[in-house]
mmCIF file of C-alpha atoms in Angstrom:
data_model
loop_
_atom_site.group_PDB
_atom_site.id
_atom_site.type_symbol
_atom_site.label_atom_id
_atom_site.label_comp_id
_atom_site.label_asym_id
_atom_site.label_seq_id
_atom_site.Cartn_x
_atom_site.Cartn_y
_atom_site.Cartn_z
ATOM 1 C CA MET H 14 -0.515 -19.245 -2.899
ATOM 2 C CA ARG H 15 -1.175 -18.413 -6.550
ATOM 3 C CA GLU H 16 -3.524 -15.487 -7.100
ATOM 4 C CA PRO H 17 -6.926 -16.617 -8.437
ATOM 5 C CA VAL H 18 -7.692 -15.625 -12.031
ATOM 6 C CA GLU H 19 -10.837 -13.721 -11.062
ATOM 7 C CA LEU H 20 -8.983 -11.669 -8.437
ATOM 8 C CA ARG H 21 -6.269 -10.801 -10.932
ATOM 9 C CA ARG H 22 -8.883 -9.678 -13.437
ATOM 10 C CA GLN H 23 -10.577 -7.586 -10.751
ATOM 11 C CA ARG H 24 -7.250 -5.888 -10.106
ATOM 12 C CA ILE H 25 -6.850 -5.183 -13.820
ATOM 13 C CA LEU H 26 -10.309 -3.611 -13.885
ATOM 14 C CA SER H 27 -9.498 -1.492 -10.829
ATOM 15 C CA VAL H 28 -6.313 -0.105 -12.391
ATOM 16 C CA VAL H 29 -7.914 0.611 -15.767
ATOM 17 C CA GLN H 30 -11.034 2.190 -14.261
ATOM 18 C CA SER H 31 -8.954 4.469 -12.032
ATOM 19 C CA ARG H 32 -6.440 5.589 -14.697
ATOM 20 C CA GLY H 33 -8.082 5.161 -18.073
ATOM 21 C CA ALA H 34 -5.963 3.577 -20.827
ATOM 22 C CA VAL H 35 -3.125 1.460 -19.415
ATOM 23 C CA LYS H 36 -0.457 -0.390 -21.365
ATOM 24 C CA VAL H 37 -0.550 -4.178 -21.142
ATOM 25 C CA SER H 38 3.183 -4.147 -20.327
ATOM 26 C CA VAL H 39 2.528 -1.814 -17.378
ATOM 27 C CA LEU H 40 -0.224 -4.076 -16.028
ATOM 28 C CA ALA H 41 2.091 -7.067 -16.336
ATOM 29 C CA ALA H 42 4.842 -5.309 -14.378
ATOM 30 C CA GLU H 43 2.526 -4.094 -11.615
ATOM 31 C CA LEU H 44 0.731 -7.434 -11.180
ATOM 32 C CA ASP H 45 3.960 -9.438 -11.512
ATOM 33 C CA VAL H 46 2.683 -11.768 -14.248
ATOM 34 C CA SER H 47 3.608 -12.282 -17.872
ATOM 35 C CA VAL H 48 2.449 -10.011 -20.684
ATOM 36 C CA VAL H 49 0.873 -13.079 -22.323
ATOM 37 C CA THR H 50 -1.254 -13.700 -19.219
ATOM 38 C CA ILE H 51 -2.372 -10.062 -19.010
ATOM 39 C CA ARG H 52 -3.177 -10.007 -22.726
ATOM 40 C CA ARG H 53 -5.320 -13.127 -22.293
ATOM 41 C CA ASP H 54 -7.110 -11.539 -19.312
ATOM 42 C CA VAL H 55 -7.751 -8.323 -21.248
ATOM 43 C CA GLU H 56 -9.133 -10.277 -24.191
ATOM 44 C CA GLU H 57 -11.537 -12.149 -21.918
ATOM 45 C CA LEU H 58 -12.623 -8.965 -20.116
ATOM 46 C CA THR H 59 -13.164 -7.344 -23.521
ATOM 47 C CA ARG H 60 -15.222 -10.328 -24.674
ATOM 48 C CA VAL H 61 -17.622 -9.990 -21.722
ATOM 49 C CA GLY H 62 -17.882 -6.220 -22.197
ATOM 50 C CA ARG H 63 -15.951 -5.037 -19.137
ATOM 51 C CA LEU H 64 -12.975 -3.523 -21.012
ATOM 52 C CA ARG H 65 -12.013 -2.257 -24.452
ATOM 53 C CA ARG H 66 -8.792 -3.359 -26.109
ATOM 54 C CA GLY H 67 -6.464 -1.189 -28.192
ATOM 55 C CA HIS H 68 -2.955 -1.632 -29.598
ATOM 56 C CA GLY H 69 -1.222 -3.018 -26.521
ATOM 57 C CA VAL H 70 -3.541 -0.994 -24.298
ATOM 58 C CA ALA H 71 -6.513 -1.810 -22.066
ATOM 59 C CA ARG H 72 -9.203 0.880 -21.917
ATOM 60 C CA PRO H 73 -12.300 1.338 -19.737
ATOM 61 C CA VAL H 74 -15.679 0.773 -21.351
ATOM 62 C CA VAL H 75 -16.553 4.411 -20.663
ATOM 63 C CA ASP H 76 -13.912 6.873 -21.828
ATOM 64 C CA ALA H 77 -12.116 8.790 -19.086
ATOM 65 C CA PRO H 78 -9.846 11.818 -19.350
ATOM 66 C CA GLU H 79 -6.465 10.907 -20.806
ATOM 67 C CA PRO H 80 -4.526 9.427 -17.870
ATOM 68 C CA THR H 81 -0.950 9.559 -16.789
ATOM 69 C CA THR H 82 0.150 5.923 -16.762
ATOM 70 C CA VAL H 83 2.951 4.394 -14.745
ATOM 71 C CA PRO H 84 5.894 3.157 -16.821
ATOM 72 C CA ALA H 85 6.948 -0.455 -16.485
ATOM 73 C CA ALA H 86 9.281 -1.378 -13.642
ATOM 74 C CA ARG H 87 12.766 0.078 -13.704
ATOM 75 C CA THR H 88 11.970 2.596 -16.442
ATOM 76 C CA GLU H 89 13.267 6.138 -16.111
ATOM 77 C CA GLU H 90 12.735 9.313 -18.059
ATOM 78 C CA PRO H 91 15.990 11.166 -18.724
ATOM 79 C CA ALA H 92 16.633 14.185 -16.536
ATOM 80 C CA GLY H 93 18.608 15.907 -19.282
ATOM 81 C CA ASP H 94 18.736 19.631 -18.622
ATOM 82 C CA GLY H 95 18.513 19.314 -14.829
ATOM 83 C CA ALA H 96 14.999 20.801 -14.561
ATOM 84 C CA ALA H 97 13.518 17.509 -13.364
ATOM 85 C CA VAL H 98 12.233 16.236 -10.045
ATOM 86 C CA ALA H 99 13.143 12.610 -9.294
ATOM 87 C CA LEU H 100 10.293 10.324 -8.179
ATOM 88 C CA VAL H 101 11.392 7.016 -6.607
ATOM 89 C CA VAL H 102 8.887 4.301 -5.641
ATOM 90 C CA PRO H 103 9.065 0.500 -5.261
ATOM 91 C CA GLU H 104 8.072 -1.753 -8.136
ATOM 92 C CA ARG H 105 4.827 -3.769 -7.975
ATOM 93 C CA HIS H 106 3.285 -1.576 -5.310
ATOM 94 C CA SER H 107 -0.238 -0.561 -6.375
ATOM 95 C CA TYR H 108 -0.804 1.437 -3.180
ATOM 96 C CA LEU H 109 2.201 3.684 -3.772
ATOM 97 C CA TYR H 110 1.498 3.926 -7.498
ATOM 98 C CA GLU H 111 -1.693 5.794 -6.571
ATOM 99 C CA THR H 112 0.449 8.113 -4.453
ATOM 100 C CA LEU H 113 2.795 8.503 -7.406
ATOM 101 C CA HIS H 114 -0.056 9.554 -9.683
ATOM 102 C CA GLY H 115 -1.149 12.227 -7.222
ATOM 103 C CA ALA H 116 2.361 13.671 -7.124
ATOM 104 C CA ARG H 117 2.776 13.466 -10.852
ATOM 105 C CA THR H 118 -0.405 15.451 -11.508
ATOM 106 C CA VAL H 119 0.811 18.380 -9.370
ATOM 107 C CA LEU H 120 4.305 18.376 -10.844
ATOM 108 C CA GLU H 121 3.096 18.262 -14.430
ATOM 109 C CA GLU H 122 0.596 21.063 -13.812
ATOM 110 C CA SER H 123 3.474 23.191 -12.480
ATOM 111 C CA GLY H 124 5.505 22.536 -15.642
ATOM 112 C CA MET H 125 8.097 20.514 -13.745
ATOM 113 C CA ARG H 126 9.608 17.635 -15.682
ATOM 114 C CA ILE H 127 9.642 14.253 -13.921
ATOM 115 C CA ALA H 128 12.348 11.601 -13.803
ATOM 116 C CA LEU H 129 10.558 8.460 -12.620
ATOM 117 C CA HIS H 130 12.623 5.664 -11.087
ATOM 118 C CA ILE H 131 10.976 2.414 -9.974
ATOM 119 C CA ALA H 132 13.160 0.495 -7.531
ATOM 120 C CA PRO H 133 13.391 -3.302 -7.772
ATOM 121 C CA GLN H 134 12.784 -5.411 -4.694
ATOM 122 C CA SER H 135 16.457 -5.996 -3.896
ATOM 123 C CA ALA H 136 17.814 -4.481 -0.696
ATOM 124 C CA GLY H 137 19.282 -0.985 -1.044
ATOM 125 C CA ALA H 138 17.868 -0.521 -4.547
ATOM 126 C CA GLU H 139 16.862 3.111 -4.034
ATOM 127 C CA ARG H 140 20.321 4.571 -3.399
ATOM 128 C CA PRO H 141 21.856 3.984 -6.866
ATOM 129 C CA LEU H 142 18.680 5.308 -8.498
ATOM 130 C CA VAL H 143 18.835 8.497 -6.432
ATOM 131 C CA GLU H 144 22.537 8.902 -7.158
ATOM 132 C CA ARG H 145 21.860 8.522 -10.869
ATOM 133 C CA ALA H 146 19.048 11.083 -10.723
ATOM 134 C CA LEU H 147 21.307 13.561 -8.940
ATOM 135 C CA ALA H 148 24.093 12.973 -11.430
ATOM 136 C CA ASP H 149 21.579 13.767 -14.185
ATOM 137 C CA GLY H 150 20.802 17.074 -12.476
ATOM 138 C CA ALA H 151 17.553 16.410 -10.570
ATOM 139 C CA ARG H 152 16.576 19.502 -8.548
ATOM 140 C CA GLY H 153 14.443 17.718 -5.957
ATOM 141 C CA LEU H 154 13.427 14.255 -4.754
ATOM 142 C CA LEU H 155 10.143 12.586 -3.833
ATOM 143 C CA ILE H 156 10.771 9.109 -2.466
ATOM 144 C CA ALA H 157 8.919 6.216 -0.841
ATOM 145 C CA PRO H 158 11.606 3.676 0.159
ATOM 146 C CA ARG H 159 10.472 0.067 0.500
ATOM 147 C CA TRP H 160 11.989 -0.408 4.001
ATOM 148 C CA ARG H 161 10.920 -4.017 4.447
ATOM 149 C CA ASN H 162 12.511 -4.102 7.890
ATOM 150 C CA ALA H 163 14.049 -1.827 10.494
ATOM 151 C CA ARG H 164 17.582 -2.677 9.407
ATOM 152 C CA SER H 165 17.066 -1.612 5.787
ATOM 153 C CA GLU H 166 15.453 1.606 7.015
ATOM 154 C CA GLU H 167 18.383 2.438 9.278
ATOM 155 C CA LEU H 168 20.915 1.816 6.510
ATOM 156 C CA ASP H 169 19.166 4.437 4.356
ATOM 157 C CA TYR H 170 19.274 7.130 7.021
ATOM 158 C CA GLY H 171 22.838 8.308 6.456
ATOM 159 C CA TRP H 172 22.946 8.743 2.676
ATOM 160 C CA LEU H 173 19.342 9.941 2.375
ATOM 161 C CA ALA H 174 19.965 12.678 4.952
ATOM 162 C CA GLU H 175 22.797 14.007 2.778
ATOM 163 C CA VAL H 176 21.157 13.979 -0.653
ATOM 164 C CA GLY H 177 21.793 17.697 -1.024
ATOM 165 C CA VAL H 178 18.542 18.658 -2.791
ATOM 166 C CA PRO H 179 15.073 19.303 -1.330
ATOM 167 C CA THR H 180 13.600 15.909 -0.431
ATOM 168 C CA VAL H 181 10.158 14.806 0.729
ATOM 169 C CA LEU H 182 9.344 11.326 2.006
ATOM 170 C CA MET H 183 5.983 9.912 0.908
ATOM 171 C CA GLU H 184 4.075 7.526 3.216
ATOM 172 C CA ARG H 185 7.143 7.080 5.379
ATOM 173 C CA ARG H 186 7.756 8.385 8.890
ATOM 174 C CA PRO H 187 11.378 7.896 10.051
ATOM 175 C CA ARG H 188 12.169 6.720 13.548
ATOM 176 C CA PRO H 189 12.128 9.604 16.079
ATOM 177 C CA GLY H 190 15.602 10.939 16.762
ATOM 178 C CA SER H 191 17.046 9.398 13.611
ATOM 179 C CA ALA H 192 19.047 11.248 10.960
ATOM 180 C CA LEU H 193 15.841 11.648 8.934
ATOM 181 C CA HIS H 194 13.670 12.893 11.777
ATOM 182 C CA ALA H 195 14.025 16.445 10.452
ATOM 183 C CA LEU H 196 13.274 15.547 6.819
ATOM 184 C CA ASP H 197 10.043 16.767 5.226
ATOM 185 C CA SER H 198 7.479 13.975 5.034
ATOM 186 C CA VAL H 199 3.833 13.485 4.127
ATOM 187 C CA CYS H 200 2.014 10.337 5.155
ATOM 188 C CA SER H 201 -1.291 8.853 6.250
ATOM 189 C CA ASP H 202 -2.184 8.723 9.931
ATOM 190 C CA HIS H 203 -2.369 4.930 10.079
ATOM 191 C CA TRP H 204 -3.009 4.986 13.833
ATOM 192 C CA TYR H 205 -6.231 6.836 13.078
ATOM 193 C CA GLY H 206 -7.050 4.444 10.243
ATOM 194 C CA THR H 207 -6.645 1.493 12.588
ATOM 195 C CA HIS H 208 -8.811 3.288 15.127
ATOM 196 C CA LEU H 209 -11.539 3.683 12.495
ATOM 197 C CA ALA H 210 -11.505 -0.059 11.808
ATOM 198 C CA VAL H 211 -11.617 -1.101 15.471
ATOM 199 C CA ASP H 212 -14.171 1.553 16.411
ATOM 200 C CA HIS H 213 -16.485 0.476 13.579
ATOM 201 C CA LEU H 214 -16.370 -3.169 14.640
ATOM 202 C CA VAL H 215 -16.866 -2.310 18.323
ATOM 203 C CA SER H 216 -19.867 -0.129 17.401
ATOM 204 C CA LEU H 217 -21.399 -3.177 15.723
ATOM 205 C CA GLY H 218 -21.081 -5.159 18.946
ATOM 206 C CA HIS H 219 -17.914 -7.127 18.227
ATOM 207 C CA ARG H 220 -15.837 -7.821 21.302
ATOM 208 C CA ARG H 221 -13.304 -10.381 20.062
ATOM 209 C CA ILE H 222 -11.252 -9.127 17.104
ATOM 210 C CA VAL H 223 -8.277 -10.465 15.131
ATOM 211 C CA LEU H 224 -5.829 -8.410 13.047
ATOM 212 C CA ALA H 225 -4.303 -10.304 10.131
ATOM 213 C CA ALA H 226 -1.669 -7.951 8.744
ATOM 214 C CA ARG H 227 1.518 -7.867 6.738
ATOM 215 C CA ASP H 228 4.836 -7.158 8.457
ATOM 216 C CA ASP H 229 7.035 -6.131 5.542
ATOM 217 C CA SER H 230 6.540 -2.359 5.302
ATOM 218 C CA PRO H 231 6.485 0.690 7.576
ATOM 219 C CA THR H 232 2.721 0.958 7.068
ATOM 220 C CA ALA H 233 2.190 -2.662 8.091
ATOM 221 C CA ARG H 234 4.305 -2.296 11.200
ATOM 222 C CA THR H 235 2.483 0.900 12.189
ATOM 223 C CA ILE H 236 -0.888 -0.819 11.799
ATOM 224 C CA ARG H 237 0.220 -3.788 13.919
ATOM 225 C CA THR H 238 1.524 -1.530 16.691
ATOM 226 C CA ALA H 239 -1.548 0.713 16.569
ATOM 227 C CA PHE H 240 -3.961 -2.225 16.703
ATOM 228 C CA ALA H 241 -2.287 -3.647 19.807
ATOM 229 C CA GLU H 242 -2.397 -0.258 21.519
ATOM 230 C CA ILE H 243 -5.985 0.527 20.549
ATOM 231 C CA ALA H 244 -7.433 -2.913 21.266
ATOM 232 C CA ALA H 245 -5.710 -3.084 24.652
ATOM 233 C CA ALA H 246 -7.071 0.354 25.586
ATOM 234 C CA ARG H 247 -10.697 -0.327 24.590
ATOM 235 C CA PRO H 248 -12.601 -1.806 27.553
ATOM 236 C CA GLU H 249 -15.203 -3.209 25.134
ATOM 237 C CA VAL H 250 -12.622 -5.459 23.478
ATOM 238 C CA GLU H 251 -12.528 -8.710 25.460
ATOM 239 C CA ASP H 252 -9.939 -10.513 23.346
ATOM 240 C CA TRP H 253 -7.625 -9.589 20.479
ATOM 241 C CA SER H 254 -4.719 -11.132 18.611
ATOM 242 C CA ILE H 255 -2.388 -10.348 15.701
ATOM 243 C CA VAL H 256 -1.273 -12.773 12.990
ATOM 244 C CA LEU H 257 0.313 -12.506 9.567
ATOM 245 C CA SER H 258 -2.074 -12.070 6.661
ATOM 246 C CA SER H 259 0.208 -14.126 4.416
ATOM 247 C CA PRO H 260 3.203 -16.388 5.081
ATOM 248 C CA ALA H 261 5.102 -14.288 2.529
ATOM 249 C CA ALA H 262 4.339 -10.983 4.281
ATOM 250 C CA VAL H 263 7.397 -11.054 6.545
ATOM 251 C CA PRO H 264 10.241 -8.517 6.635
ATOM 252 C CA GLY H 265 12.744 -11.031 5.272
ATOM 253 C CA PRO H 266 16.518 -10.866 5.642
ATOM 254 C CA GLY H 267 17.816 -7.339 5.670
ATOM 255 C CA PRO H 268 20.964 -5.941 4.095
ATOM 256 C CA GLN H 269 24.018 -6.612 6.185
ATOM 257 C CA THR H 270 26.945 -4.404 7.046
ATOM 258 C CA PRO H 271 30.376 -5.814 7.921
ATOM 259 C CA GLY H 272 30.305 -7.296 11.397
ATOM 260 C CA ALA H 273 26.542 -7.007 11.756
ATOM 261 C CA PRO H 274 24.726 -10.150 12.955
ATOM 262 C CA ALA H 275 22.297 -11.752 10.547
ATOM 263 C CA GLU H 276 18.635 -11.203 11.263
ATOM 264 C CA ALA H 277 16.821 -14.095 12.817
ATOM 265 C CA ALA H 278 14.476 -16.057 10.607
ATOM 266 C CA PRO H 279 10.761 -15.891 11.432
ATOM 267 C CA ASP H 280 9.834 -18.161 14.322
ATOM 268 C CA PRO H 281 8.196 -21.240 12.758
ATOM 269 C CA ASP H 282 5.953 -21.488 15.806
ATOM 270 C CA GLY H 283 5.093 -17.769 15.799
ATOM 271 C CA ASP H 284 2.701 -15.726 13.740
ATOM 272 C CA ALA H 285 4.715 -16.144 10.521
ATOM 273 C CA THR H 286 2.696 -19.295 9.788
ATOM 274 C CA ALA H 287 -0.528 -18.421 11.591
ATOM 275 C CA VAL H 288 -2.637 -17.761 8.500
ATOM 276 C CA ASP H 289 -5.312 -20.451 9.103
ATOM 277 C CA LEU H 290 -7.674 -17.655 10.001
ATOM 278 C CA ALA H 291 -10.801 -19.823 10.168
ATOM 279 C CA ALA H 292 -9.228 -22.059 12.832
ATOM 280 C CA LEU H 293 -7.938 -19.052 14.749
ATOM 281 C CA LEU H 294 -11.339 -17.354 14.756
ATOM 282 C CA ARG H 295 -12.903 -20.482 16.201
ATOM 283 C CA GLU H 296 -10.135 -20.901 18.765
ATOM 284 C CA ARG H 297 -10.439 -17.314 19.988
ATOM 285 C CA GLY H 298 -14.197 -17.061 19.609
ATOM 286 C CA ALA H 299 -13.579 -14.006 17.425
ATOM 287 C CA THR H 300 -16.425 -12.540 15.389
ATOM 288 C CA ALA H 301 -14.503 -9.892 13.463
ATOM 289 C CA ALA H 302 -11.208 -9.332 11.696
ATOM 290 C CA VAL H 303 -9.187 -6.425 10.329
ATOM 291 C CA LEU H 304 -7.202 -7.534 7.260
ATOM 292 C CA HIS H 305 -4.164 -5.748 5.744
ATOM 293 C CA GLY H 306 -3.689 -5.330 2.805
ATOM 294 C CA ASP H 307 -6.446 -5.606 0.217
ATOM 295 C CA VAL H 308 -5.203 -8.495 -1.893
ATOM 296 C CA ASP H 309 -4.399 -10.533 1.216
ATOM 297 C CA ALA H 310 -7.840 -9.595 2.562
ATOM 298 C CA LEU H 311 -9.688 -10.840 -0.523
ATOM 299 C CA MET H 312 -7.708 -14.063 -0.532
ATOM 300 C CA LEU H 313 -8.260 -14.581 3.203
ATOM 301 C CA VAL H 314 -12.012 -14.108 2.728
ATOM 302 C CA GLN H 315 -11.868 -16.866 0.113
ATOM 303 C CA ARG H 316 -9.917 -19.041 2.540
ATOM 304 C CA LEU H 317 -12.487 -18.359 5.258
ATOM 305 C CA ALA H 318 -15.273 -19.511 2.940
ATOM 306 C CA GLU H 319 -13.336 -22.697 2.216
ATOM 307 C CA GLY H 320 -13.068 -23.210 5.988
ATOM 308 C CA GLY H 321 -16.806 -22.822 6.467
ATOM 309 C CA VAL H 322 -16.706 -19.223 7.733
ATOM 310 C CA GLN H 323 -18.930 -16.871 5.750
ATOM 311 C CA VAL H 324 -18.396 -13.103 5.603
ATOM 312 C CA PRO H 325 -20.213 -11.249 7.103
ATOM 313 C CA ARG H 326 -22.583 -13.893 8.530
ATOM 314 C CA ASP H 327 -19.954 -15.624 10.676
ATOM 315 C CA CYS H 328 -17.208 -13.009 10.661
ATOM 316 C CA SER H 329 -17.293 -9.291 9.962
ATOM 317 C CA VAL H 330 -14.305 -7.977 8.031
ATOM 318 C CA VAL H 331 -12.696 -4.569 7.579
ATOM 319 C CA ALA H 332 -9.871 -4.410 5.024
ATOM 320 C CA TYR H 333 -7.046 -1.878 5.110
ATOM 321 C CA ASP H 334 -5.733 -0.037 2.005
ATOM 322 C CA ASP H 335 -8.869 0.089 -0.206
ATOM 323 C CA VAL H 336 -7.062 -0.523 -3.478
ATOM 324 C CA VAL H 337 -9.204 -3.471 -4.663
ATOM 325 C CA ALA H 338 -11.354 -4.119 -1.569
ATOM 326 C CA ALA H 339 -14.554 -3.056 -3.339
ATOM 327 C CA LEU H 340 -14.065 -5.627 -6.101
ATOM 328 C CA GLY H 341 -14.535 -8.814 -4.085
ATOM 329 C CA SER H 342 -17.580 -11.052 -4.501
ATOM 330 C CA THR H 343 -18.486 -9.529 -1.138
ATOM 331 C CA PRO H 344 -17.340 -5.887 -1.374
ATOM 332 C CA LEU H 345 -15.216 -5.255 1.695
ATOM 333 C CA THR H 346 -15.681 -2.401 4.115
ATOM 334 C CA ALA H 347 -12.247 -0.796 4.112
ATOM 335 C CA VAL H 348 -10.040 1.869 5.631
ATOM 336 C CA ALA H 349 -8.995 4.115 2.746
ATOM 337 C CA PRO H 350 -5.771 6.070 3.284
ATOM 338 C CA PRO H 351 -5.708 9.229 1.129
ATOM 339 C CA LYS H 352 -3.170 7.740 -1.283
ATOM 340 C CA ALA H 353 -3.400 10.215 -4.176
ATOM 341 C CA GLU H 354 -3.733 13.150 -1.774
ATOM 342 C CA ILE H 355 -0.483 12.094 -0.074
ATOM 343 C CA GLY H 356 1.287 12.346 -3.417
ATOM 344 C CA ARG H 357 -0.271 15.716 -4.183
ATOM 345 C CA ALA H 358 0.620 17.154 -0.776
ATOM 346 C CA ALA H 359 4.187 15.842 -1.031
ATOM 347 C CA ALA H 360 4.632 17.360 -4.496
ATOM 348 C CA GLU H 361 3.206 20.706 -3.343
ATOM 349 C CA LEU H 362 5.621 20.727 -0.399
ATOM 350 C CA LEU H 363 8.562 19.961 -2.685
ATOM 351 C CA LEU H 364 7.551 22.748 -5.079
ATOM 352 C CA TYR H 365 7.418 25.115 -2.097
ATOM 353 C CA ARG H 366 10.968 24.105 -1.170
ATOM 354 C CA LEU H 367 12.113 24.643 -4.752
ATOM 355 C CA ALA H 368 10.394 28.015 -5.091
ATOM 356 C CA GLY H 369 13.018 30.105 -3.310
ATOM 357 C CA THR H 370 15.137 30.841 -0.278
ATOM 358 C CA ALA H 371 12.231 31.182 2.158
ATOM 359 C CA GLY H 372 10.891 27.783 1.252
ATOM 360 C CA ALA H 373 14.289 26.163 1.365
ATOM 361 C CA THR H 374 15.005 27.435 4.881
ATOM 362 C CA GLY H 375 11.544 27.240 6.460
ATOM 363 C CA PRO H 376 10.704 24.832 9.280
ATOM 364 C CA VAL H 377 10.558 21.123 8.523
ATOM 365 C CA ARG H 378 7.050 19.878 7.843
ATOM 366 C CA ARG H 379 5.748 16.490 8.913
ATOM 367 C CA THR H 380 2.260 16.296 7.466
ATOM 368 C CA GLU H 381 -0.295 13.597 8.279
ATOM 369 C CA LEU H 382 -3.568 13.125 6.390
ATOM 370 C CA LEU H 383 -6.430 11.148 7.905
ATOM 371 C CA PRO H 384 -7.797 7.988 6.269
ATOM 372 C CA THR H 385 -11.540 7.455 5.853
ATOM 373 C CA LEU H 386 -13.742 4.394 6.304
ATOM 374 C CA LYS H 387 -15.639 3.096 3.251
ATOM 375 C CA ILE H 388 -18.603 1.065 4.525
ATOM 376 C CA ARG H 389 -19.700 -1.748 2.217
ATOM 377 C CA GLY H 390 -21.133 -5.192 2.883
ATOM 378 C CA SER H 391 -18.561 -7.146 4.849
ATOM 379 C CA ALA H 392 -19.350 -6.075 8.421
ATOM 380 C CA GLN H 393 -22.608 -6.389 10.321
ATOM 381 C CA SER H 394 -23.948 -6.109 13.852
ATOM 382 C CA ILE H 395 -23.782 -8.967 16.321
ATOM 383 C CA PRO H 396 -27.349 -10.285 16.721
ATOM 384 C CA THR H 397 -28.870 -9.609 20.139
ATOM 385 C CA PRO H 398 -30.778 -12.358 22.023
ATOM 386 C CA GLU H 399 -34.133 -10.777 21.156
ATOM 387 C CA ASP H 400 -33.167 -10.894 17.459
#
């Protein structure tokens, strides 16, 4: 489903307001649309007074401190003299770009030069970028692999465990007992974030709740698992179910190794196509939904309205990610993982490892930061009979 123009423009506003001046080419890469389209959007937002336009740059109406902007996809800064730290994140991933900015701030303040590598969506894209960074003399590595499915994650374990320089995973928690179990990592406690969403809805009187979530990232899979565990354990929850938030939000075929069986395609009768949320809510008698991630959440709210379900009158909604949740026509209550703080903590841990022998040989650190709940206007109490 094509992204509505207004939603795309809201995303542009969110990026510019959070970073300050942003190149039009960067916006185009992050939003996966043409530069011509972004330029047209910026011109219209400038015309109505919501942005200012410069030479190939979109600026907020109110000046902010000079930002550090994300280069366009697949752009790297040279590592030259070997004094750089390599930063590797997936392309077109607004959530992790906020994490990237947090890391970049710490590294730049320390005087550390950064070699930024943005991995395309193809399977196994991170490995050649890391190898290139190491060949250029990178001293350390901060990385958030895409890991769309368990198979792609497992195939990264071997080479990533043998990188040979201090490495910190950002927003990724390897499988227990794997080759990366003892690798430094900093991530959000998504179990706790899911708990915040369910607990908030239960406190408002909701007893039948649906999770519509992606299934193409480690975060998405953690949220799905946590929701099932939490909802099943809460005696107040009478009925719960999990569906995909978008038909495109599936893990997809993973990279294959010789002799490995191909991954099964999504079951056409399973949750891969169960995105008619309005019909599902009616079928289950559900009065509330948790939606992951933000863009899918805003689009699902629009779909609900088209199906005659109004938020929050007929269905209370809590979004997960809080990247653009506040920008909907109905601002969405949202779980907000500490995205920038994850990047800062990961960079600080890497600098500690690079500082000397004690840091390099100290115990492995697996740090979790707790999300928060941003209450807005998309969730309300169930009316009582006397109401």
